[in-house]
Coordinates of C-alpha atoms and ligand atoms in Angstrom, one line a residue:
X1 CA -20.6 -28.8 36.8
X2 CA -17.4 -29.8 38.6
X3 CA -14.3 -28.2 37.2
X4 CA -16.4 -25.6 35.5
X5 CA -14.2 -23.4 33.3
X6 CA -15.6 -20.1 32.0
X7 CA -16.0 -20.0 28.2
X8 CA -13.6 -17.1 27.8
X9 CA -10.8 -19.3 29.2
X10 CA -12.0 -22.6 27.8
X11 CA -12.2 -21.3 24.3
X12 CA -9.2 -19.0 24.4
X13 CA -7.6 -19.3 21.0
X14 CA -4.3 -21.3 20.9
X15 CA -3.3 -20.6 17.3
X16 CA -3.2 -17.4 15.3
X17 CA -5.8 -19.0 13.0
X18 CA -8.4 -19.3 15.7
X19 CA -8.1 -15.7 16.9
X20 CA -11.4 -14.0 16.1
X21 CA -11.7 -10.7 14.2
X22 CA -8.0 -9.7 14.0
X23 CA -7.1 -11.4 10.7
X24 CA -4.8 -8.7 9.2
X25 CA -2.9 -8.4 12.4
X26 CA -2.4 -12.2 13.0
X27 CA -1.3 -12.6 9.4
X28 CA 1.4 -9.9 9.8
X29 CA 2.6 -11.6 13.0
X30 CA 2.8 -15.0 11.4
X31 CA 4.7 -13.5 8.5
X32 CA 7.2 -11.9 10.8
X33 CA 7.8 -15.2 12.6
X34 CA 8.1 -17.1 9.3
X35 CA 10.6 -14.7 7.9
X36 CA 12.5 -14.4 11.2
X37 CA 12.0 -10.7 11.3
X38 CA 11.3 -10.3 15.0
X39 CA 11.4 -7.0 16.8
X40 CA 12.6 -6.7 20.3
X41 CA 9.6 -4.9 21.5
X42 CA 6.0 -4.9 20.4
X43 CA 3.1 -2.7 21.5
X44 CA -0.3 -4.2 21.3
X45 CA -3.0 -1.5 21.6
X46 CA -6.8 -1.9 21.6
X47 CA -9.9 -2.1 23.7
X48 CA -10.3 -4.7 26.5
X49 CA -11.1 -8.3 25.7
X50 CA -10.2 -8.2 22.0
X51 CA -7.3 -10.6 22.2
X52 CA -4.1 -8.7 23.0
X53 CA -2.8 -10.9 25.7
X54 CA -4.0 -14.0 23.8
X55 CA -2.1 -13.0 20.8
X56 CA 0.9 -12.2 22.9
X57 CA 0.8 -15.7 24.3
X58 CA 0.4 -17.4 20.9
X59 CA 3.2 -15.3 19.7
X60 CA 5.5 -16.5 22.6
X61 CA 4.5 -20.1 22.0
X62 CA 5.0 -19.9 18.2
X63 CA 8.5 -18.3 18.2
X64 CA 9.6 -21.0 20.6
X65 CA 8.1 -23.9 18.8
X66 CA 10.7 -26.5 17.7
X67 CA 8.9 -27.6 14.6
X68 CA 6.4 -24.9 13.4
X69 CA 3.9 -25.8 10.8
X70 CA 4.2 -24.8 7.1
X71 CA 1.7 -21.9 7.6
X72 CA 3.6 -20.5 10.5
X73 CA 1.6 -21.8 13.5
X74 CA 3.0 -23.6 16.6
X75 CA 2.9 -27.4 16.3
X76 CA 1.4 -27.8 19.8
X77 CA 3.3 -31.1 20.2
X78 CA 6.9 -30.4 20.8
X79 CA 8.3 -30.0 24.4
X80 CA 8.1 -26.2 24.2
X81 CA 4.5 -26.1 23.0
X82 CA 3.4 -28.6 25.6
X83 CA 5.0 -26.6 28.3
X84 CA 3.2 -23.5 27.0
X85 CA -0.1 -25.3 26.8
X86 CA 0.2 -26.7 30.3
X87 CA 1.2 -23.3 31.5
X88 CA 4.5 -24.4 32.9
X89 CA 6.8 -22.7 30.4
X90 CA 9.6 -20.6 31.7
X91 CA 9.8 -18.7 28.5
X92 CA 6.8 -16.5 29.2
X93 CA 6.5 -13.9 31.9
X94 CA 3.4 -11.9 32.4
X95 CA 3.4 -8.7 34.5
X96 CA 0.3 -6.7 35.1
X97 CA 1.5 -3.2 35.3
X98 CA -1.8 -2.1 36.8
X99 CA -1.0 -3.8 40.1
X100 CA 2.8 -4.3 39.8
X101 CA 3.9 -0.8 38.8
X102 CA 6.7 -0.1 41.3
X103 CA 10.4 0.2 40.6
X104 CA 11.0 -3.1 42.5
X105 CA 8.6 -5.0 40.3
X106 CA 10.4 -3.8 37.2
X107 CA 13.9 -4.4 38.8
X108 CA 12.8 -8.0 39.4
X109 CA 11.8 -8.3 35.8
X110 CA 14.9 -6.8 34.5
X111 CA 16.9 -9.2 36.6
X112 CA 15.1 -12.1 35.0
X113 CA 15.6 -10.8 31.6
X114 CA 19.3 -11.6 31.7
X115 CA 18.8 -15.3 32.2
X116 CA 18.7 -17.1 28.8
X117 CA 16.0 -19.7 28.2
X118 CA 16.6 -23.4 28.9
X119 CA 14.4 -24.7 26.2
X120 CA 13.5 -22.8 23.0
X121 CA 15.0 -19.6 21.7
X122 CA 13.2 -16.7 23.3
X123 CA 11.9 -15.5 26.5
X124 CA 8.8 -13.3 26.1
X125 CA 7.9 -10.7 28.6
X126 CA 4.3 -9.5 28.5
X127 CA 3.6 -6.3 30.3
X128 CA -0.1 -5.7 30.5
X129 CA -1.5 -2.2 30.9
X130 CA 1.9 -0.8 30.4
X131 CA 0.6 2.8 30.6
X132 CA 0.2 2.3 34.4
X133 CA 3.9 2.0 35.1
X134 CA 5.1 4.7 37.4
X135 CA 7.7 7.1 36.0
X136 CA 10.5 5.7 38.0
X137 CA 9.5 2.1 37.1
X138 CA 9.5 3.2 33.5
X139 CA 12.9 4.8 33.7
X140 CA 14.3 1.6 35.3
X141 CA 12.8 -0.4 32.4
X142 CA 13.8 1.9 29.6
X143 CA 17.4 0.8 29.4
X144 CA 16.5 -2.9 29.1
X145 CA 13.9 -2.1 26.5
X146 CA 16.5 -0.3 24.5
X147 CA 19.2 -2.9 24.6
X148 CA 17.6 -6.2 25.5
X149 CA 19.6 -9.4 25.4
X150 CA 19.1 -11.4 22.2
X151 CA 16.8 -13.9 23.7
X152 CA 14.3 -11.3 25.2
X153 CA 11.2 -10.0 23.5
X154 CA 8.9 -7.6 25.1
X155 CA 5.2 -7.4 24.3
X156 CA 3.6 -4.4 25.9
X157 CA -0.1 -4.2 25.9
X158 CA -2.4 -1.3 26.6
X159 CA -6.0 -0.2 26.3
X160 CA -4.9 3.4 26.3
X161 CA -2.4 4.1 23.6
X162 CA -2.6 7.9 24.0
X163 CA -1.0 7.5 27.4
X164 CA 2.0 5.7 26.1
X165 CA 5.1 7.8 26.1
X166 CA 6.7 8.7 22.9
X167 CA 10.0 7.2 24.2
X168 CA 8.2 3.8 24.3
X169 CA 6.3 4.3 21.1
X170 CA 9.5 4.9 19.2
X171 CA 11.1 1.7 20.4
X172 CA 8.2 -0.6 19.6
X173 CA 6.5 -2.1 16.7
X174 CA 2.9 -1.1 17.1
X175 CA -0.1 -3.3 16.5
X176 CA -3.6 -1.9 16.7
X177 CA -6.3 -4.3 17.7
X178 CA -9.9 -3.7 16.5
X179 CA -13.1 -4.0 18.3
X180 CA -14.5 -7.3 17.1
X181 CA -17.5 -6.8 14.9
X182 CA -20.9 -8.2 15.6
X183 CA -20.9 -10.8 12.8
X184 CA -17.5 -12.3 14.0
X185 CA -18.7 -12.3 17.6
X186 CA -21.9 -14.0 16.7
X187 CA -20.1 -16.6 14.6
X188 CA -17.7 -17.4 17.5
X189 CA -20.5 -17.6 20.0
X190 CA -22.4 -20.0 17.7
X191 CA -19.2 -22.1 17.6
X192 CA -18.9 -22.2 21.3
X193 CA -22.6 -23.0 21.7
X194 CA -22.3 -25.9 19.3
X195 CA -19.3 -27.2 21.2
X196 CA -21.1 -27.0 24.5
X197 CA -24.3 -28.7 23.1
X198 CA -26.3 -25.5 23.5
X199 CA -28.9 -24.4 21.1
X200 CA -29.1 -20.7 20.4
X201 CA -31.2 -18.4 18.3
X202 CA -29.0 -16.2 16.0
X203 CA -31.0 -13.1 17.2
X204 CA -30.2 -14.0 20.8
X205 CA -26.5 -14.2 20.0
X206 CA -26.7 -11.0 18.2
X207 CA -28.1 -9.2 21.2
X208 CA -25.2 -10.6 23.3
X209 CA -22.7 -9.4 20.7
X210 CA -24.2 -5.9 20.7
X211 CA -24.2 -5.8 24.4
X212 CA -20.5 -6.8 24.5
X213 CA -19.6 -3.9 22.2
X214 CA -16.7 -5.5 20.4
X215 CA -15.0 -7.4 23.3
X216 CA -14.9 -11.1 22.9
X217 CA -14.2 -11.7 26.6
X218 CA -17.3 -9.7 27.6
X219 CA -19.4 -11.5 25.0
X220 CA -18.4 -14.9 26.3
X221 CA -19.0 -14.0 29.9
X222 CA -22.4 -12.7 29.0
X223 CA -22.9 -15.9 27.1
X224 CA -22.0 -17.9 30.2
X225 CA -24.4 -15.8 32.3
X226 CA -27.3 -16.5 29.9
X227 CA -26.5 -20.2 29.7
X228 CA -26.7 -20.6 33.4
X229 CA -29.9 -18.7 33.4
X230 CA -31.6 -20.5 30.6
X231 CA -30.1 -23.9 31.0
X232 CA -29.2 -25.0 27.5
X233 CA -31.5 -23.2 25.1
X234 CA -30.7 -19.5 24.4
X235 CA -33.7 -17.8 22.9
X236 CA -34.1 -14.1 21.9
X237 CA -36.7 -13.7 24.5
X238 CA -34.7 -15.2 27.4
X239 CA -31.7 -13.0 26.4
X240 CA -33.6 -9.7 26.4
X241 CA -35.2 -10.6 29.7
X242 CA -32.0 -11.7 31.3
X243 CA -29.9 -8.9 30.0
X244 CA -32.5 -6.3 30.6
X245 CA -32.3 -5.3 26.9
X246 CA -35.3 -3.6 25.4
X247 CA -36.9 -5.6 22.6
X248 CA -36.5 -4.3 19.1
X249 CA -40.3 -4.8 18.8
X250 CA -41.0 -1.8 21.0
X251 CA -39.1 0.5 18.8
X252 CA -40.6 -0.8 15.6
X253 CA -44.1 -0.3 17.0
X254 CA -43.3 3.1 18.4
X255 CA -41.9 4.2 15.1
X256 CA -45.2 3.2 13.4
X257 CA -47.1 5.3 16.0
X258 CA -44.8 8.2 15.3
X259 CA -45.4 8.0 11.5
X260 CA -49.1 7.8 12.1
X261 CA -48.9 10.8 14.5
X262 CA -50.5 8.7 17.2
X263 CA -49.3 10.6 20.3
X264 CA -51.5 8.7 22.7
X265 CA -50.3 5.3 21.6
X266 CA -46.7 6.4 21.9
X267 CA -47.2 7.5 25.5
X268 CA -49.0 4.3 26.4
X269 CA -46.1 2.3 25.0
X270 CA -43.6 4.3 27.0
X271 CA -45.7 3.6 30.1
X272 CA -45.6 -0.1 29.3
X273 CA -41.8 0.0 29.0
X274 CA -41.4 1.9 32.3
X275 CA -43.7 -0.5 34.0
X276 CA -41.4 -3.4 33.0
X277 CA -38.7 -1.8 35.0
X278 CA -36.7 -0.2 32.2
X279 CA -34.9 3.0 32.8
X280 CA -36.3 5.9 30.8
X281 CA -32.9 7.2 29.7
X282 CA -32.0 3.7 28.5
X283 CA -35.2 3.7 26.5
X284 CA -34.3 7.0 24.9
X285 CA -30.8 6.0 23.9
X286 CA -32.2 2.8 22.4
X287 CA -34.7 4.9 20.4
X288 CA -31.9 7.1 19.1
X289 CA -30.0 4.0 18.0
X290 CA -33.2 2.7 16.4
X291 CA -33.6 5.9 14.3
X292 CA -29.9 5.7 13.4
X293 CA -30.3 2.1 12.3
X294 CA -33.3 3.1 10.2
X295 CA -31.3 5.8 8.6
X296 CA -28.4 3.5 7.6
X297 CA -31.0 1.0 6.3
X298 CA -32.4 3.5 3.8
X299 CA -29.4 3.4 1.5
X300 CA -27.7 0.1 0.4
X301 CA -24.4 1.9 0.6
X302 CA -24.7 2.4 4.4
X303 CA -26.5 -0.8 5.1
X304 CA -23.2 -2.3 6.1
X305 CA -23.3 0.0 9.2
X306 CA -26.3 -1.9 10.5
X307 CA -25.2 -4.4 13.0
X308 CA -28.2 -6.7 13.4
X309 CA -29.0 -10.2 12.4
X310 CA -30.4 -11.1 9.0
X311 CA -34.0 -11.5 9.9
X312 CA -34.2 -8.2 11.7
X313 CA -32.3 -6.5 8.9
X314 CA -35.3 -6.9 6.5
X315 CA -37.6 -5.4 9.1
X316 CA -35.3 -2.4 9.3
X317 CA -35.2 -2.0 5.6
X318 CA -39.0 -2.2 5.4
X319 CA -39.6 0.4 8.1
X320 CA -36.8 2.6 6.7
X321 CA -38.7 2.9 3.4
X322 CA -41.7 4.3 5.3
X323 CA -39.6 7.0 7.1
X324 CA -38.9 10.2 5.3
X325 CA -35.3 11.3 5.8
X326 CA -36.2 14.7 7.4
X327 CA -38.2 12.8 9.9
X328 CA -35.3 10.6 10.8
X329 CA -32.8 13.4 11.1
X330 CA -35.1 15.4 13.3
X331 CA -36.2 12.4 15.4
X332 CA -32.5 11.6 16.0
X333 CA -31.9 15.2 17.0
X334 CA -34.8 15.3 19.4
X335 CA -33.7 12.0 21.0
X336 CA -30.2 13.2 21.3
X337 CA -31.4 16.5 23.0
X338 CA -33.5 14.5 25.4
X339 CA -30.5 12.3 26.2
X340 CA -28.3 15.3 26.8
X341 CA -30.8 17.1 29.0
X342 CA -31.8 14.0 30.9
X343 CA -29.5 14.2 33.8
X344 CA -30.3 17.8 34.5
X345 CA -34.0 17.4 34.2
X346 CA -36.1 17.3 37.4
X347 CA -39.1 15.7 35.8
X348 CA -37.4 13.0 33.6
X349 CA -40.6 11.3 32.6
X350 CA -42.1 14.5 31.4
X351 CA -38.9 15.2 29.4
X352 CA -39.2 11.8 27.7
X353 CA -42.9 12.2 27.1
X354 CA -42.4 15.6 25.6
X355 CA -39.8 14.2 23.3
X356 CA -42.1 11.4 22.1
X357 CA -44.9 14.0 21.5
X358 CA -42.5 16.1 19.4
X359 CA -41.3 13.1 17.4
X360 CA -44.9 12.0 16.9
X361 CA -45.8 15.4 15.4
X362 CA -42.9 15.6 13.0
X363 CA -44.6 14.1 10.0
X364 CA -47.7 16.1 10.8
X365 CA -45.7 19.3 10.6
X366 CA -44.0 18.1 7.4
X367 CA -47.4 17.6 5.7
X368 CA -48.4 21.0 6.8
X369 CA -45.3 22.5 5.2
X370 CA -45.6 20.7 1.9
X371 CA -49.2 22.0 1.8
X372 CA -47.9 25.2 0.3
X373 CA -46.7 27.7 3.0
X374 CA -43.4 29.0 2.1
X375 CA -40.6 28.4 4.6
X376 CA -39.8 31.6 6.6
X377 CA -37.1 31.0 9.1
X378 CA -33.5 30.6 8.1
X379 CA -32.4 27.2 9.1
X380 CA -29.3 26.1 10.9
X381 CA -29.4 23.6 13.7
X382 CA -29.1 20.0 12.5
X383 CA -27.0 20.6 9.4
X384 CA -24.4 22.5 11.3
X385 CA -20.9 21.0 10.8
X386 CA -20.5 19.4 14.2
X387 CA -23.6 17.4 13.5
X388 CA -22.5 16.4 10.1
X389 CA -19.1 15.4 11.4
X390 CA -20.6 13.3 14.1
X391 CA -22.9 11.5 11.8
X392 CA -21.0 10.6 8.7
X393 CA -23.6 8.1 7.7
X394 CA -26.2 10.9 7.6
X395 CA -24.0 12.8 5.3
X396 CA -23.6 9.9 2.9
X397 CA -27.2 9.2 2.9
X398 CA -28.2 12.7 2.1
X399 CA -27.7 13.0 -1.6
X400 CA -30.5 10.6 -1.9
X401 CA -32.7 13.0 0.0
X402 CA -31.9 15.6 -2.5
X403 CA -32.8 13.3 -5.3
X404 CA -36.1 12.1 -3.9
X405 CA -37.4 15.3 -2.4
X406 CA -36.1 17.8 -4.7
X407 CA -39.5 18.5 -6.3
X408 CA -39.8 21.9 -4.6
X409 CA -38.3 24.7 -6.6
X410 CA -34.8 25.6 -5.8
X411 CA -34.5 28.7 -3.6
X412 CA -31.4 30.7 -3.0
X413 CA -29.8 29.8 0.3
X414 CA -29.1 32.5 2.8
X415 CA -25.4 33.2 3.0
X416 CA -24.9 32.1 6.6
X417 CA -26.2 28.7 5.6
X418 CA -23.6 28.1 3.0
X419 CA -21.0 26.2 5.0
X420 CA -23.6 23.9 6.5
X421 CA -25.2 23.3 3.1
X422 CA -21.8 22.4 1.8
X423 CA -21.2 19.9 4.5
X424 CA -24.5 18.2 4.1
X425 CA -26.4 19.1 0.9
X426 CA -30.1 18.9 1.4
X427 CA -33.1 20.3 -0.3
X428 CA -35.1 23.2 1.1
X429 CA -38.0 20.9 1.7
X430 CA -36.0 18.6 3.9
X431 CA -34.6 21.5 5.8
X432 CA -37.8 23.2 6.5
X433 CA -38.9 21.2 9.5
X434 CA -35.8 22.1 11.3
X435 CA -36.5 25.7 10.8
X436 CA -39.7 25.6 12.8
X437 CA -37.9 23.5 15.4
X438 CA -35.1 26.1 15.7
X439 CA -37.7 28.7 16.5
X440 CA -39.2 26.6 19.2
X441 CA -36.1 25.8 21.0
X442 CA -33.4 28.4 21.8
X443 CA -30.5 26.1 22.3
X444 CA -28.3 25.9 19.3
X445 CA -27.4 22.4 18.1
X446 CA -23.8 23.2 17.8
X447 CA -23.6 23.9 21.5
X448 CA -25.4 20.7 22.4
X449 CA -23.2 18.7 20.1
X450 CA -20.1 20.2 21.6
X451 CA -21.3 19.3 25.1
X452 CA -21.9 15.8 24.0
X453 CA -18.4 15.6 22.6
X454 CA -16.8 17.0 25.7
X455 CA -18.3 14.3 27.8
X456 CA -15.7 11.9 26.5
X457 CA -12.9 13.2 28.7
X458 CA -9.5 11.9 28.0
X459 CA -8.2 10.7 31.3
X460 CA -5.0 12.3 32.5
X461 CA -2.0 10.2 33.1
X462 CA -1.0 9.9 36.7
X463 CA 2.6 9.6 37.6
X464 CA 3.9 8.9 41.1
X465 CA 3.5 12.4 42.1
X466 CA 6.6 13.7 43.9
X467 CA 7.4 16.0 41.1
X468 CA 11.1 15.6 41.8
X469 CA 13.4 13.5 39.6
X470 CA 15.2 10.9 41.6
X471 CA 17.2 9.8 38.6
X472 CA 18.5 13.3 38.0
X473 CA 22.1 13.6 38.8
X474 CA 22.4 17.3 39.5
X475 CA 20.9 17.3 43.0
X476 CA 22.3 20.6 44.2
X477 CA 20.6 22.3 41.3
X478 CA 17.3 20.9 42.5
X479 CA 17.9 22.1 46.0
X480 CA 17.8 25.7 44.9
X481 CA 14.3 25.5 43.5
X482 CA 12.9 28.9 43.4
X483 CA 9.2 29.5 43.9
X484 CA 9.0 29.9 40.2
X485 CA 10.1 26.4 39.4
X486 CA 7.8 25.0 42.0
X487 CA 5.0 26.9 40.4
X488 CA 6.1 25.4 37.1
X489 CA 6.0 21.9 38.6
X490 CA 2.5 22.5 39.9
X491 CA 1.3 22.6 36.4
X492 CA 3.6 19.7 35.5
X493 CA 3.5 17.4 38.4
X494 CA 5.0 14.5 36.6
X495 CA 8.5 13.3 37.1
X496 CA 10.9 14.0 34.3
X497 CA 11.7 11.1 32.0
X498 CA 15.2 10.2 31.2
X499 CA 16.3 10.3 27.6
X500 CA 19.3 9.6 25.5
X501 CA 21.0 10.9 22.4
X502 CA 18.9 8.6 20.2
X503 CA 15.7 10.1 21.6
X504 CA 16.7 13.7 21.3
X505 CA 17.8 13.2 17.7
X506 CA 14.6 11.3 16.9
X507 CA 12.4 14.3 18.0
X508 CA 14.8 16.8 16.4
X509 CA 14.3 15.1 13.1
X510 CA 10.6 14.8 13.8
X511 CA 10.4 18.5 14.3
X512 CA 12.4 19.1 11.1
X513 CA 10.0 16.8 9.3
X514 CA 7.0 18.7 10.5
X515 CA 8.1 22.1 9.4
X516 CA 5.9 23.7 6.8
X517 CA 6.8 24.0 3.1
X518 CA 8.0 27.6 3.6
X519 CA 10.6 26.5 6.0
X520 CA 12.2 23.8 3.8
X521 CA 15.5 25.5 4.0
X522 CA 15.5 25.3 7.8
X523 CA 14.3 21.7 7.7
X524 CA 17.2 20.8 5.5
X525 CA 19.7 22.5 7.8
X526 CA 18.2 20.7 10.8
X527 CA 18.3 17.3 9.1
X528 CA 22.1 17.3 8.7
X529 CA 22.7 18.2 12.3
X530 CA 23.4 15.5 14.8
X531 CA 22.8 16.4 18.4
X532 CA 25.3 15.2 21.0
X533 CA 24.5 14.8 24.7
X534 CA 26.8 16.7 27.1
X535 CA 25.2 15.4 30.3
X536 CA 22.0 13.8 31.3
X537 CA 19.8 16.7 30.2
X538 CA 22.0 18.9 28.0
X539 CA 22.6 18.4 24.4
X540 CA 24.4 20.4 21.8
X541 CA 23.9 21.2 18.2
X542 CA 27.1 21.6 16.3
X543 CA 26.8 23.9 13.4
X544 CA 29.2 25.0 10.6
X545 CA 29.5 28.7 11.0
X546 CA 28.5 31.8 13.1
X547 CA 25.5 32.6 10.9
X548 CA 24.0 29.1 11.5
X549 CA 24.9 29.4 15.2
X550 CA 23.0 32.7 15.4
X551 CA 20.0 31.2 13.6
X552 CA 19.9 28.1 15.9
X553 CA 20.5 30.2 19.0
X554 CA 17.5 32.3 18.2
X555 CA 15.5 29.1 17.7
X556 CA 16.5 27.6 21.1
X557 CA 13.3 28.6 22.9
X558 CA 11.2 27.0 20.2
X559 CA 13.2 23.9 19.7
X560 CA 13.9 23.3 23.3
X561 CA 10.3 23.8 24.2
X562 CA 9.3 21.2 21.6
X563 CA 11.9 18.7 22.7
X564 CA 11.0 19.1 26.3
X565 CA 7.4 18.4 25.6
X566 CA 8.2 15.4 23.4
X567 CA 10.8 14.0 25.7
X568 CA 8.7 14.6 28.8
X569 CA 11.6 16.2 30.4
X570 CA 11.3 19.8 31.6
X571 CA 15.0 20.2 32.1
X572 CA 16.2 19.2 28.6
X573 CA 18.5 22.0 27.6
X574 CA 19.8 22.9 24.2
X575 CA 23.1 24.5 23.4
X576 CA 24.7 25.6 20.1
X577 CA 28.4 25.4 19.2
X578 CA 30.3 26.3 16.0
X579 CA 32.3 23.3 14.9
X580 CA 36.1 23.5 15.2
X581 CA 37.9 23.6 11.8
X582 CA 39.0 20.0 12.1
X583 CA 35.5 18.7 12.6
X584 CA 33.5 17.7 9.6
X585 CA 30.0 18.0 10.7
X586 CA 28.2 18.3 7.4
X587 CA 27.1 15.2 5.6
X588 CA 28.9 14.5 2.4
X589 CA 27.1 15.1 -0.9
X590 CA 27.1 12.2 -3.4
X591 CA 29.6 14.1 -5.5
X592 CA 31.9 14.6 -2.6
X593 CA 31.6 11.0 -1.6
X594 CA 32.6 10.0 -5.0
X595 CA 35.6 12.3 -5.1
X596 CA 36.8 11.0 -1.8
X597 CA 36.5 7.5 -2.9
X598 CA 38.2 8.3 -6.2
X599 CA 41.1 9.8 -4.4
X600 CA 41.7 6.5 -2.7
X601 CA 41.1 4.4 -5.8
X602 CA 41.8 5.8 -9.1
X603 CA 40.0 3.0 -10.9
X604 CA 36.7 4.6 -10.0
X605 CA 37.5 7.6 -12.2
X606 CA 38.4 5.2 -15.0
X607 CA 35.1 3.4 -14.5
X608 CA 33.2 6.6 -14.6
X609 CA 34.9 7.8 -17.8
X610 CA 34.8 4.4 -19.5
X611 CA 31.0 4.2 -19.2
X612 CA 30.4 7.9 -19.6
X613 CA 28.7 8.0 -16.2
X614 CA 27.3 11.3 -14.8
X615 CA 27.1 12.1 -11.1
X616 CA 24.0 13.7 -9.6
Ligands
ZN1 ZN1 5.8 -26.8 18.9

């Protein structure tokens, strides 16, 4: 055990080929290197532990390799590669913006950027968690990012792409890393296990992969944890015990109880699970996932959404055949309700038990209905659009429901049901159970679903919060801040970001590009205007005549508002000016270009006439 290295480090990929689960992306990077089309800045986005930093390092090594292989990988033998592999290369600098986000940190980095590499061609700067840079640090960095020396390449990495400022996005080539799927994770864990001389049951690795939720680093650390616990043989049983994961077995048995309407057995099973120390809410979410997995197993088309090992897959398919679709929809809905109400509930066990009782009675009710009574209530809840949108797999599986259960005579649908029915077609029979359910419970599904959605709050970016721009040159203007501007800054506590002519033109064109069809004329006029910076925050649009000037002056509030938002600068100011007669602001048309060229070289006219060319 001396010199123990965690698997995530020991088996960190050193070539693009060995990176797991990001094939498309690594191929693109390799091609870029092979064809010499390197950008100065890259942005790697994606969840934690999926290989962003690893790819950045491989990239740095490969572009510095002195004799890359035919398929675009680093040779791992030359001086540069060896230095990288022994972690003594001076051509790679890593900065974790989460802990080094001050202006000084960035200034240091910017200083370093100027020094060219001793060996190899490029110096690569990896800035991890780049969204954590403070506004002033960011401003200090922007200039370098815009005009880096030839030998510098920046790789910015982030887990939160939505927090990246547009001024960065527009300067980077963006690569989106995926969560690594379960199959790829299992395959890699199996590889590591074989290298380490550890035997592992595929189902056990599957549980680890599911638990890691798409992150290889997490998967490998869970793997290490299980290895140390089991000492060389990883079995399914040992994994679920060690990771406190509920056995699939419980859910299969429980579902059988539900289908047989055995309320008592279901409650006993719950008791068993709770006695083993499992959390009841954990149990309920597991049950929801089980129903969801059964649902996707029903249809070969959605089977790909089932992320379990091969042996369990068959069991899912077998049990899915026994479950009527309406049962699955309603069971998922009941479990979801239980999950949502769990935290608020004072008697959590009762809430779970009640849910189990309701689920266990679903098929009993269903029999009752098909026994002849005509459906009375109009039905809304589970087929409302939010539900359908949240569960696309349910929607795809539903046409089958129609085909298999359409025996009941068609019945005109109430008008209010129409949109829901459109989103998710289902037969009256399959809808019926929800109707009775809706009468029992007053809470509309749509509301619950909306609550569920809102729980995923998008975190708000935090800037160093002075609210005053230190880069801003017009200090005296800032001194006369009225209470009004202070109030404005309360709502916008972030520091203003600096921008240049390129930025403002970029968003100007972006705005033009986003205008609707009806405003094509305006879009065209905007597209030929180049904005010029007058000072740090003021820019002017030069137009041809008074009419255009009037038009754009009227548009200032709208355009300026848009640009302020996009530039993240509340002081960005737009002015309009009519061009002096000597200025030629309008872009030349093709015909005009030709005429100008022909004035200089008469042969062009001859060429045109000789070949009978037409100008368009
Ligand atoms: Zn090499």
